[in-house]
Amino acid sequence: MDTPDRVAVVGAGAVGLTVAHDLATGGAHVSLFERDAPGSGMTGRAAGICYDAYAEDIDVSVADRAMERIRSLSGTGEFIFHETPYVFLAREGDDAAVSALEEAVERMQVHGREVSTESADEVAERFPIRTDDVALAGVAENAGWADPATYVDLFVDNCEDVGVEFHVGDAVSVRADPPSVVVDGDVVDDDVTDVFDAVVVAAGVHSRRVLEAAGYPIALKPYRVQALVGSCDYHGPIVYDATDESYLRPHPSGVLAGDGVEPVEATPDEWDETADDWFVRDSLAAAGHRTNTDPSVERAWAGLCGATPDRNPLVGEVADGVYVACGWHGHGFMWAPAIGELLAGEILENAGVVPDPFDPRRFDGDESFAVVEGMTQPDDTETEGRPNRTDRQ
Ligand SMILES: Cc1cc2nc3c(=O)[nH]c(=O)nc-3n(C[C@H](O)[C@H](O)[C@H](O)COP(=O)(O)OP(=O)(O)OC[C@H]3O[C@@H](n4cnc5c(N)ncnc54)[C@H](O)[C@@H]3O)c2cc1C
């Protein structure tokens, strides 16, 4: 096939905006279809935590490029990457989490990560967090956070600068053979709105529905997660508690905290967007305990993440000229800068290619699999020892 000239991207989240921008920068004429507003999907609900502390080759290479790009963009417009160490800890009495943490840190170090294990006292000396219940911590230096809304604003501007044509308010369906986009409601006698050389589905947790309708089901299951912002005075590190699988990061109002992963499949068009009372209560208590503060809830919300059977994302071609990028297990924001570049490069055949283990065609799309929560590892050797690759949100 010739290098695609006209490319449609479906979805203006962090991933769709980045791939649209990178395709246009590479010379393609790009139309970007977003049914609501840019960033109105899960990107607008993300905590914005980024790190490079992975224990697998492929994750490491993606994260390295993503972090490099995030840092190079920091300071452009309102987008700022706040360098903040990432402390992941296992509590006293949780021997399984302690061994998983030790093993993970060792493997991260083999991959050249700036990560070390530290005792509760060492962590308490260095950071303003409570550690009297901590058995062992890992500290990843190469980490931080950004406000996802500012990434969206930056990439909307960047896309406009390189000529991406926005179609905002258009929910679309996709067809293969030839790759086409149909604006929902515009289908008359099977007419398609537009035929493209390539179509990229970056519709987040809706990607399965979009591709299934085109005849190409993918192995993606949405699951619900929750987060809140609490007002308090906190200026410490990002913290992930492996024992109760909760996390927090500093926020201009105090702290952003989350956990609440429901290890069951959710329906992308019908789910509860408000946080549960139990989540708000437990998260405020957990964040208050760890940060030695007394946060009060400013706002709380729920969102959906996408799971795949082996916890690797689905990125690549599903049919001739039809591509997908989804299935992030809660890492889609931090990976978007690298994934956009890799996928655009693969489509335009002018740069690196997406790693093989991300090939969406490794699954038929009808697999039955469990949504795996937190540090629980699926029965799959490829993913063993990835305690930081959790469904962290
Ligand atoms: C509470 C929470 C906390 C999180 N924290 C982090 C974090 O700290 N770090 C991290 O890396 N990740 C985090 N995530 C995960 C992150 O939000 C996602 O992985 C990432 O935003 C996915 O981006 P995306 O562009 O693939 O999808 P989305 O941002 O969901 O974008 C998809 C877009 O497609 C549009 N769309 C859908 N269907 C159609 C259609 N038919 N036609 C046109 N448009 C369509 C939607 O409106 C949406 O705007 C978190 C998620 C949640 C919910």
mmCIF file with all atom_site columns, C-alpha atoms and ligand atoms in Angstrom, residues 10-17 33-50 54 167 170-173 184 202-207 209-210 223 225-227 247 249 256 301-306 325-336 392-393, ligand 1:
data_model
loop_
_atom_site.group_PDB
_atom_site.id
_atom_site.type_symbol
_atom_site.label_atom_id
_atom_site.label_alt_id
_atom_site.label_comp_id
_atom_site.label_asym_id
_atom_site.label_entity_id
_atom_site.label_seq_id
_atom_site.pdbx_PDB_ins_code
_atom_site.Cartn_x
_atom_site.Cartn_y
_atom_site.Cartn_z
_atom_site.occupancy
_atom_site.B_iso_or_equiv
_atom_site.pdbx_formal_charge
_atom_site.auth_seq_id
_atom_site.auth_comp_id
_atom_site.auth_asym_id
_atom_site.auth_atom_id
_atom_site.pdbx_PDB_model_num
ATOM   1   C CA  . VAL A 1 10  ? -11.412 8.989  15.995 1.00 0.00 ? 10  VAL A CA  1
ATOM   2   C CA  . GLY A 1 11  ? -11.183 10.398 19.522 1.00 0.00 ? 11  GLY A CA  1
ATOM   3   C CA  . ALA A 1 12  ? -9.485  13.559 20.813 1.00 0.00 ? 12  ALA A CA  1
ATOM   4   C CA  . GLY A 1 13  ? -8.093  12.283 24.097 1.00 0.00 ? 13  GLY A CA  1
ATOM   5   C CA  . ALA A 1 14  ? -4.389  12.361 24.903 1.00 0.00 ? 14  ALA A CA  1
ATOM   6   C CA  . VAL A 1 15  ? -3.743  9.487  22.508 1.00 0.00 ? 15  VAL A CA  1
ATOM   7   C CA  . GLY A 1 16  ? -5.859  10.661 19.551 1.00 0.00 ? 16  GLY A CA  1
ATOM   8   C CA  . LEU A 1 17  ? -4.542  14.224 19.773 1.00 0.00 ? 17  LEU A CA  1
ATOM   9   C CA  . PHE A 1 33  ? -13.376 13.316 14.898 1.00 0.00 ? 33  PHE A CA  1
ATOM   10  C CA  . GLU A 1 34  ? -14.443 13.868 18.514 1.00 0.00 ? 34  GLU A CA  1
ATOM   11  C CA  . ARG A 1 35  ? -18.001 13.310 19.638 1.00 0.00 ? 35  ARG A CA  1
ATOM   12  C CA  . ASP A 1 36  ? -17.844 15.651 22.654 1.00 0.00 ? 36  ASP A CA  1
ATOM   13  C CA  . ALA A 1 37  ? -14.968 18.028 23.349 1.00 0.00 ? 37  ALA A CA  1
ATOM   14  C CA  . PRO A 1 38  ? -11.222 17.321 23.223 1.00 0.00 ? 38  PRO A CA  1
ATOM   15  C CA  . GLY A 1 39  ? -10.176 15.769 26.541 1.00 0.00 ? 39  GLY A CA  1
ATOM   16  C CA  . SER A 1 40  ? -13.772 15.088 27.597 1.00 0.00 ? 40  SER A CA  1
ATOM   17  C CA  . GLY A 1 41  ? -13.173 11.329 27.828 1.00 0.00 ? 41  GLY A CA  1
ATOM   18  C CA  . MET A 1 42  ? -10.904 9.633  30.319 1.00 0.00 ? 42  MET A CA  1
ATOM   19  C CA  . THR A 1 43  ? -8.001  11.993 29.691 1.00 0.00 ? 43  THR A CA  1
ATOM   20  C CA  . GLY A 1 44  ? -9.974  14.722 31.449 1.00 0.00 ? 44  GLY A CA  1
ATOM   21  C CA  . ARG A 1 45  ? -10.430 12.417 34.456 1.00 0.00 ? 45  ARG A CA  1
ATOM   22  C CA  . ALA A 1 46  ? -6.837  11.205 34.754 1.00 0.00 ? 46  ALA A CA  1
ATOM   23  C CA  . ALA A 1 47  ? -4.547  11.906 37.682 1.00 0.00 ? 47  ALA A CA  1
ATOM   24  C CA  . GLY A 1 48  ? -1.713  12.797 35.304 1.00 0.00 ? 48  GLY A CA  1
ATOM   25  C CA  . ILE A 1 49  ? 0.948   10.705 37.050 1.00 0.00 ? 49  ILE A CA  1
ATOM   26  C CA  . CYS A 1 50  ? 3.958   9.771  34.897 1.00 0.00 ? 50  CYS A CA  1
ATOM   27  C CA  . TYR A 1 54  ? 9.007   -0.262 34.706 1.00 0.00 ? 54  TYR A CA  1
ATOM   28  C CA  . HIS A 1 167 ? -14.709 17.696 13.594 1.00 0.00 ? 167 HIS A CA  1
ATOM   29  C CA  . ASP A 1 170 ? -19.333 14.282 15.532 1.00 0.00 ? 170 ASP A CA  1
ATOM   30  C CA  . ALA A 1 171 ? -19.787 10.789 16.967 1.00 0.00 ? 171 ALA A CA  1
ATOM   31  C CA  . VAL A 1 172 ? -18.669 8.480  14.210 1.00 0.00 ? 172 VAL A CA  1
ATOM   32  C CA  . SER A 1 173 ? -18.709 4.866  13.167 1.00 0.00 ? 173 SER A CA  1
ATOM   33  C CA  . ASP A 1 184 ? -23.564 8.851  13.183 1.00 0.00 ? 184 ASP A CA  1
ATOM   34  C CA  . ALA A 1 202 ? -8.324  6.156  19.537 1.00 0.00 ? 202 ALA A CA  1
ATOM   35  C CA  . ALA A 1 203 ? -11.758 6.200  21.151 1.00 0.00 ? 203 ALA A CA  1
ATOM   36  C CA  . GLY A 1 204 ? -10.548 5.018  24.553 1.00 0.00 ? 204 GLY A CA  1
ATOM   37  C CA  . VAL A 1 205 ? -12.902 2.536  26.206 1.00 0.00 ? 205 VAL A CA  1
ATOM   38  C CA  . HIS A 1 206 ? -15.346 3.013  23.285 1.00 0.00 ? 206 HIS A CA  1
ATOM   39  C CA  . SER A 1 207 ? -12.826 1.595  20.830 1.00 0.00 ? 207 SER A CA  1
ATOM   40  C CA  . ARG A 1 209 ? -17.736 -0.813 20.210 1.00 0.00 ? 209 ARG A CA  1
ATOM   41  C CA  . VAL A 1 210 ? -16.474 1.311  17.297 1.00 0.00 ? 210 VAL A CA  1
ATOM   42  C CA  . TYR A 1 223 ? -13.494 -1.170 34.278 1.00 0.00 ? 223 TYR A CA  1
ATOM   43  C CA  . VAL A 1 225 ? -11.970 3.567  38.852 1.00 0.00 ? 225 VAL A CA  1
ATOM   44  C CA  . GLN A 1 226 ? -12.369 6.586  41.148 1.00 0.00 ? 226 GLN A CA  1
ATOM   45  C CA  . ALA A 1 227 ? -10.424 9.638  42.280 1.00 0.00 ? 227 ALA A CA  1
ATOM   46  C CA  . TYR A 1 247 ? -2.352  6.282  45.353 1.00 0.00 ? 247 TYR A CA  1
ATOM   47  C CA  . ARG A 1 249 ? -0.097  12.877 44.410 1.00 0.00 ? 249 ARG A CA  1
ATOM   48  C CA  . LEU A 1 256 ? -5.310  14.023 44.487 1.00 0.00 ? 256 LEU A CA  1
ATOM   49  C CA  . TRP A 1 301 ? -15.361 11.422 40.329 1.00 0.00 ? 301 TRP A CA  1
ATOM   50  C CA  . ALA A 1 302 ? -15.249 8.058  38.607 1.00 0.00 ? 302 ALA A CA  1
ATOM   51  C CA  . GLY A 1 303 ? -13.886 7.047  35.230 1.00 0.00 ? 303 GLY A CA  1
ATOM   52  C CA  . LEU A 1 304 ? -13.213 3.983  33.118 1.00 0.00 ? 304 LEU A CA  1
ATOM   53  C CA  . CYS A 1 305 ? -9.949  2.332  32.185 1.00 0.00 ? 305 CYS A CA  1
ATOM   54  C CA  . GLY A 1 306 ? -9.402  -0.353 29.553 1.00 0.00 ? 306 GLY A CA  1
ATOM   55  C CA  . ALA A 1 325 ? -4.689  2.494  20.057 1.00 0.00 ? 325 ALA A CA  1
ATOM   56  C CA  . CYS A 1 326 ? -6.315  1.618  23.393 1.00 0.00 ? 326 CYS A CA  1
ATOM   57  C CA  . GLY A 1 327 ? -6.152  -0.742 26.400 1.00 0.00 ? 327 GLY A CA  1
ATOM   58  C CA  . TRP A 1 328 ? -3.833  1.192  28.705 1.00 0.00 ? 328 TRP A CA  1
ATOM   59  C CA  . HIS A 1 329 ? -4.598  -0.333 32.113 1.00 0.00 ? 329 HIS A CA  1
ATOM   60  C CA  . GLY A 1 330 ? -4.503  3.184  33.483 1.00 0.00 ? 330 GLY A CA  1
ATOM   61  C CA  . HIS A 1 331 ? -1.252  4.283  31.805 1.00 0.00 ? 331 HIS A CA  1
ATOM   62  C CA  . GLY A 1 332 ? -2.658  5.977  28.713 1.00 0.00 ? 332 GLY A CA  1
ATOM   63  C CA  . PHE A 1 333 ? -1.836  9.521  29.707 1.00 0.00 ? 333 PHE A CA  1
ATOM   64  C CA  . MET A 1 334 ? 1.799   8.867  30.516 1.00 0.00 ? 334 MET A CA  1
ATOM   65  C CA  . TRP A 1 335 ? 2.262   6.728  27.402 1.00 0.00 ? 335 TRP A CA  1
ATOM   66  C CA  . ALA A 1 336 ? 0.431   8.961  24.912 1.00 0.00 ? 336 ALA A CA  1
ATOM   67  C CA  . ARG A 1 392 ? -3.441  2.204  39.650 1.00 0.00 ? 392 ARG A CA  1
ATOM   68  C CA  . GLN A 1 393 ? -6.209  4.687  39.061 1.00 0.00 ? 393 GLN A CA  1
HETATM 69  C C1  . LIG B 2 .   ? -9.563  8.406  37.657 1.00 0.00 ? 1   LIG B C1  1
HETATM 70  C C2  . LIG B 2 .   ? -8.507  8.131  36.611 1.00 0.00 ? 1   LIG B C2  1
HETATM 71  C C3  . LIG B 2 .   ? -7.171  8.387  36.899 1.00 0.00 ? 1   LIG B C3  1
HETATM 72  C C4  . LIG B 2 .   ? -6.185  8.126  35.929 1.00 0.00 ? 1   LIG B C4  1
HETATM 73  N N1  . LIG B 2 .   ? -4.896  8.430  36.210 1.00 0.00 ? 1   LIG B N1  1
HETATM 74  C C5  . LIG B 2 .   ? -3.926  8.225  35.285 1.00 0.00 ? 1   LIG B C5  1
HETATM 75  C C6  . LIG B 2 .   ? -2.588  8.588  35.535 1.00 0.00 ? 1   LIG B C6  1
HETATM 76  O O1  . LIG B 2 .   ? -2.271  9.096  36.606 1.00 0.00 ? 1   LIG B O1  1
HETATM 77  N N2  . LIG B 2 .   ? -1.654  8.373  34.562 1.00 0.00 ? 1   LIG B N2  1
HETATM 78  C C7  . LIG B 2 .   ? -1.992  7.789  33.375 1.00 0.00 ? 1   LIG B C7  1
HETATM 79  O O2  . LIG B 2 .   ? -1.116  7.571  32.537 1.00 0.00 ? 1   LIG B O2  1
HETATM 80  N N3  . LIG B 2 .   ? -3.270  7.444  33.090 1.00 0.00 ? 1   LIG B N3  1
HETATM 81  C C8  . LIG B 2 .   ? -4.237  7.650  34.026 1.00 0.00 ? 1   LIG B C8  1
HETATM 82  N N4  . LIG B 2 .   ? -5.537  7.297  33.750 1.00 0.00 ? 1   LIG B N4  1
HETATM 83  C C9  . LIG B 2 .   ? -5.827  6.624  32.487 1.00 0.00 ? 1   LIG B C9  1
HETATM 84  C C10 . LIG B 2 .   ? -5.950  7.654  31.386 1.00 0.00 ? 1   LIG B C10 1
HETATM 85  O O3  . LIG B 2 .   ? -6.988  8.551  31.720 1.00 0.00 ? 1   LIG B O3  1
HETATM 86  C C11 . LIG B 2 .   ? -6.291  6.965  30.081 1.00 0.00 ? 1   LIG B C11 1
HETATM 87  O O4  . LIG B 2 .   ? -5.464  5.828  29.879 1.00 0.00 ? 1   LIG B O4  1
HETATM 88  C C12 . LIG B 2 .   ? -6.062  7.934  28.924 1.00 0.00 ? 1   LIG B C12 1
HETATM 89  O O5  . LIG B 2 .   ? -6.699  9.157  29.188 1.00 0.00 ? 1   LIG B O5  1
HETATM 90  C C13 . LIG B 2 .   ? -6.591  7.325  27.652 1.00 0.00 ? 1   LIG B C13 1
HETATM 91  O O6  . LIG B 2 .   ? -6.563  8.326  26.652 1.00 0.00 ? 1   LIG B O6  1
HETATM 92  P P1  . LIG B 2 .   ? -7.287  8.057  25.282 1.00 0.00 ? 1   LIG B P1  1
HETATM 93  O O7  . LIG B 2 .   ? -6.986  9.193  24.406 1.00 0.00 ? 1   LIG B O7  1
HETATM 94  O O8  . LIG B 2 .   ? -6.958  6.674  24.831 1.00 0.00 ? 1   LIG B O8  1
HETATM 95  O O9  . LIG B 2 .   ? -8.845  7.968  25.673 1.00 0.00 ? 1   LIG B O9  1
HETATM 96  P P2  . LIG B 2 .   ? -9.911  9.153  26.056 1.00 0.00 ? 1   LIG B P2  1
HETATM 97  O O10 . LIG B 2 .   ? -9.262  10.274 26.767 1.00 0.00 ? 1   LIG B O10 1
HETATM 98  O O11 . LIG B 2 .   ? -11.025 8.452  26.715 1.00 0.00 ? 1   LIG B O11 1
HETATM 99  O O12 . LIG B 2 .   ? -10.316 9.678  24.636 1.00 0.00 ? 1   LIG B O12 1
HETATM 100 C C14 . LIG B 2 .   ? -11.177 8.978  23.775 1.00 0.00 ? 1   LIG B C14 1
HETATM 101 C C15 . LIG B 2 .   ? -12.049 10.004 23.087 1.00 0.00 ? 1   LIG B C15 1
HETATM 102 O O13 . LIG B 2 .   ? -12.811 9.340  22.069 1.00 0.00 ? 1   LIG B O13 1
HETATM 103 C C16 . LIG B 2 .   ? -14.060 9.987  21.999 1.00 0.00 ? 1   LIG B C16 1
HETATM 104 N N5  . LIG B 2 .   ? -14.983 9.062  21.331 1.00 0.00 ? 1   LIG B N5  1
HETATM 105 C C17 . LIG B 2 .   ? -15.433 7.872  21.794 1.00 0.00 ? 1   LIG B C17 1
HETATM 106 N N6  . LIG B 2 .   ? -16.230 7.299  20.892 1.00 0.00 ? 1   LIG B N6  1
HETATM 107 C C18 . LIG B 2 .   ? -16.296 8.142  19.832 1.00 0.00 ? 1   LIG B C18 1
HETATM 108 C C19 . LIG B 2 .   ? -16.964 8.090  18.584 1.00 0.00 ? 1   LIG B C19 1
HETATM 109 N N7  . LIG B 2 .   ? -17.747 7.071  18.229 1.00 0.00 ? 1   LIG B N7  1
HETATM 110 N N8  . LIG B 2 .   ? -16.805 9.125  17.715 1.00 0.00 ? 1   LIG B N8  1
HETATM 111 C C20 . LIG B 2 .   ? -16.021 10.204 18.049 1.00 0.00 ? 1   LIG B C20 1
HETATM 112 N N9  . LIG B 2 .   ? -15.377 10.286 19.230 1.00 0.00 ? 1   LIG B N9  1
HETATM 113 C C21 . LIG B 2 .   ? -15.492 9.263  20.100 1.00 0.00 ? 1   LIG B C21 1
HETATM 114 C C22 . LIG B 2 .   ? -14.424 10.267 23.448 1.00 0.00 ? 1   LIG B C22 1
HETATM 115 O O14 . LIG B 2 .   ? -15.381 11.294 23.575 1.00 0.00 ? 1   LIG B O14 1
HETATM 116 C C23 . LIG B 2 .   ? -13.059 10.652 24.020 1.00 0.00 ? 1   LIG B C23 1
HETATM 117 O O15 . LIG B 2 .   ? -12.848 12.051 24.038 1.00 0.00 ? 1   LIG B O15 1
HETATM 118 C C24 . LIG B 2 .   ? -6.549  7.556  34.672 1.00 0.00 ? 1   LIG B C24 1
HETATM 119 C C25 . LIG B 2 .   ? -7.888  7.306  34.389 1.00 0.00 ? 1   LIG B C25 1
HETATM 120 C C26 . LIG B 2 .   ? -8.869  7.598  35.337 1.00 0.00 ? 1   LIG B C26 1
HETATM 121 C C27 . LIG B 2 .   ? -10.298 7.342  34.984 1.00 0.00 ? 1   LIG B C27 1
#
